[in-house]
XYZ file of C-alpha atoms in Angstrom:
135
model
C 23.503 -35.229 -5.230
C 23.642 -34.584 -1.450
C 20.746 -32.166 -0.422
C 21.053 -29.425 2.434
C 18.548 -27.400 3.280
C 18.662 -24.263 5.615
C 16.163 -23.578 8.204
C 13.523 -21.195 7.291
C 13.802 -17.549 7.968
C 11.462 -14.693 7.975
C 12.357 -11.689 6.395
C 10.240 -8.616 6.938
C 10.324 -7.112 3.394
C 7.687 -7.921 0.413
C 8.945 -10.704 -1.732
C 9.824 -8.569 -5.395
C 12.341 -6.514 -2.623
C 14.490 -9.409 -1.885
C 14.123 -10.811 -4.929
C 15.179 -7.577 -7.017
C 18.200 -7.404 -4.700
C 19.506 -10.882 -4.384
C 18.555 -12.202 -8.014
C 21.642 -9.592 -9.557
C 25.177 -10.047 -8.370
C 26.334 -6.544 -8.879
C 23.857 -5.552 -5.942
C 26.875 -7.736 -3.889
C 29.614 -5.168 -4.879
C 29.596 -2.657 -2.485
C 29.084 -5.151 0.812
C 31.807 -7.272 -0.107
C 34.294 -5.503 -2.531
C 36.289 -4.988 0.201
C 36.100 -7.984 1.976
C 36.655 -10.276 -0.501
C 39.974 -10.407 -2.872
C 39.311 -10.216 -6.448
C 35.867 -9.473 -6.600
C 33.890 -9.143 -10.054
C 30.391 -9.147 -10.968
C 27.785 -9.200 -13.496
C 23.943 -9.558 -13.214
C 24.314 -13.478 -13.492
C 27.743 -13.835 -12.586
C 30.410 -13.402 -9.943
C 34.307 -14.003 -9.617
C 36.309 -13.935 -6.348
C 39.558 -15.363 -4.999
C 39.277 -17.275 -1.914
C 42.452 -18.471 0.195
C 44.479 -18.500 -3.259
C 41.449 -20.529 -4.919
C 39.232 -18.565 -7.635
C 35.156 -19.156 -7.293
C 33.137 -18.293 -10.030
C 29.461 -18.360 -9.650
C 26.856 -18.118 -12.562
C 22.862 -17.628 -11.786
C 20.917 -20.352 -14.268
C 17.804 -19.869 -13.174
C 15.790 -17.040 -11.837
C 11.837 -17.139 -11.262
C 10.705 -13.830 -10.584
C 9.733 -13.244 -6.401
C 10.210 -17.189 -5.877
C 13.352 -18.836 -6.909
C 17.397 -18.403 -7.807
C 19.228 -20.784 -8.862
C 23.323 -20.805 -8.970
C 25.882 -23.122 -9.659
C 29.581 -23.120 -9.862
C 31.543 -22.454 -13.160
C 34.457 -24.235 -13.788
C 34.763 -25.710 -10.521
C 36.164 -28.875 -9.796
C 32.913 -30.143 -8.030
C 29.073 -29.999 -8.647
C 26.977 -28.285 -6.751
C 23.679 -26.275 -7.003
C 22.720 -23.771 -4.527
C 19.118 -22.005 -4.665
C 17.352 -19.519 -2.751
C 13.770 -20.535 -2.241
C 11.043 -17.318 -1.270
C 7.429 -17.702 -0.155
C 5.598 -14.862 0.158
C 2.763 -15.186 3.485
C 1.808 -11.690 3.864
C 2.659 -8.176 2.067
C 5.905 -7.618 4.749
C 6.217 -11.080 5.328
C 7.993 -13.536 3.375
C 9.910 -16.662 4.330
C 12.807 -17.698 3.098
C 14.794 -21.059 2.921
C 18.342 -21.748 1.327
C 19.022 -25.310 -0.241
C 22.650 -26.704 -1.602
C 22.556 -29.831 -4.043
C 26.064 -30.790 -3.980
C 27.986 -34.208 -5.652
C 29.436 -35.797 -2.881
C 30.912 -38.792 -2.169
C 30.011 -40.268 1.843
C 33.308 -39.797 3.180
C 32.742 -35.954 1.880
C 29.436 -35.919 3.345
C 30.400 -37.069 6.794
C 33.656 -35.038 6.869
C 31.774 -31.359 5.835
C 28.146 -32.331 5.763
C 27.399 -30.974 9.371
C 29.739 -28.210 8.902
C 28.041 -27.163 5.556
C 24.157 -27.255 7.028
C 25.466 -25.304 10.033
C 26.955 -22.899 7.339
C 23.404 -22.791 5.553
C 21.741 -22.227 8.686
C 23.973 -19.313 9.645
C 24.050 -17.711 6.357
C 19.910 -17.465 6.050
C 20.050 -15.947 9.229
C 22.489 -13.419 8.213
C 20.364 -12.178 5.092
C 17.083 -12.170 7.074
C 18.961 -9.987 9.858
C 20.230 -7.955 6.651
C 16.744 -7.179 5.416
C 15.378 -6.918 8.591
C 17.553 -4.091 10.202
C 18.950 -2.160 7.393
C 17.570 0.117 4.988
C 14.095 0.646 6.282
């Protein structure tokens, strides 16, 4: 497995607030239902279509206020996506994202940098959303 880890970002919210939102796919429905094709969700799984390809995700492990682990469901490749939270003060949580993906050296060379950049952008966007909305 190849590992890609995002930069650490600061979220000015308690860890339990972040965890309670990110650990339930239903919470994403109001945000993505008009932006993502064929979005469906339950607490622990979701499905959507990108470029004609159906993607299914499921949460496989949750440790309250610390870790959420996702994987693909019925996808042609194996990967795990982790959201890691660390409380450093009551209103200060640090978050890091990690992807573990099964890929050969050619695939890593072709998409590794894009995957790393994308992971950092997702971390920034999650932090921005929590830090700037719902105050």
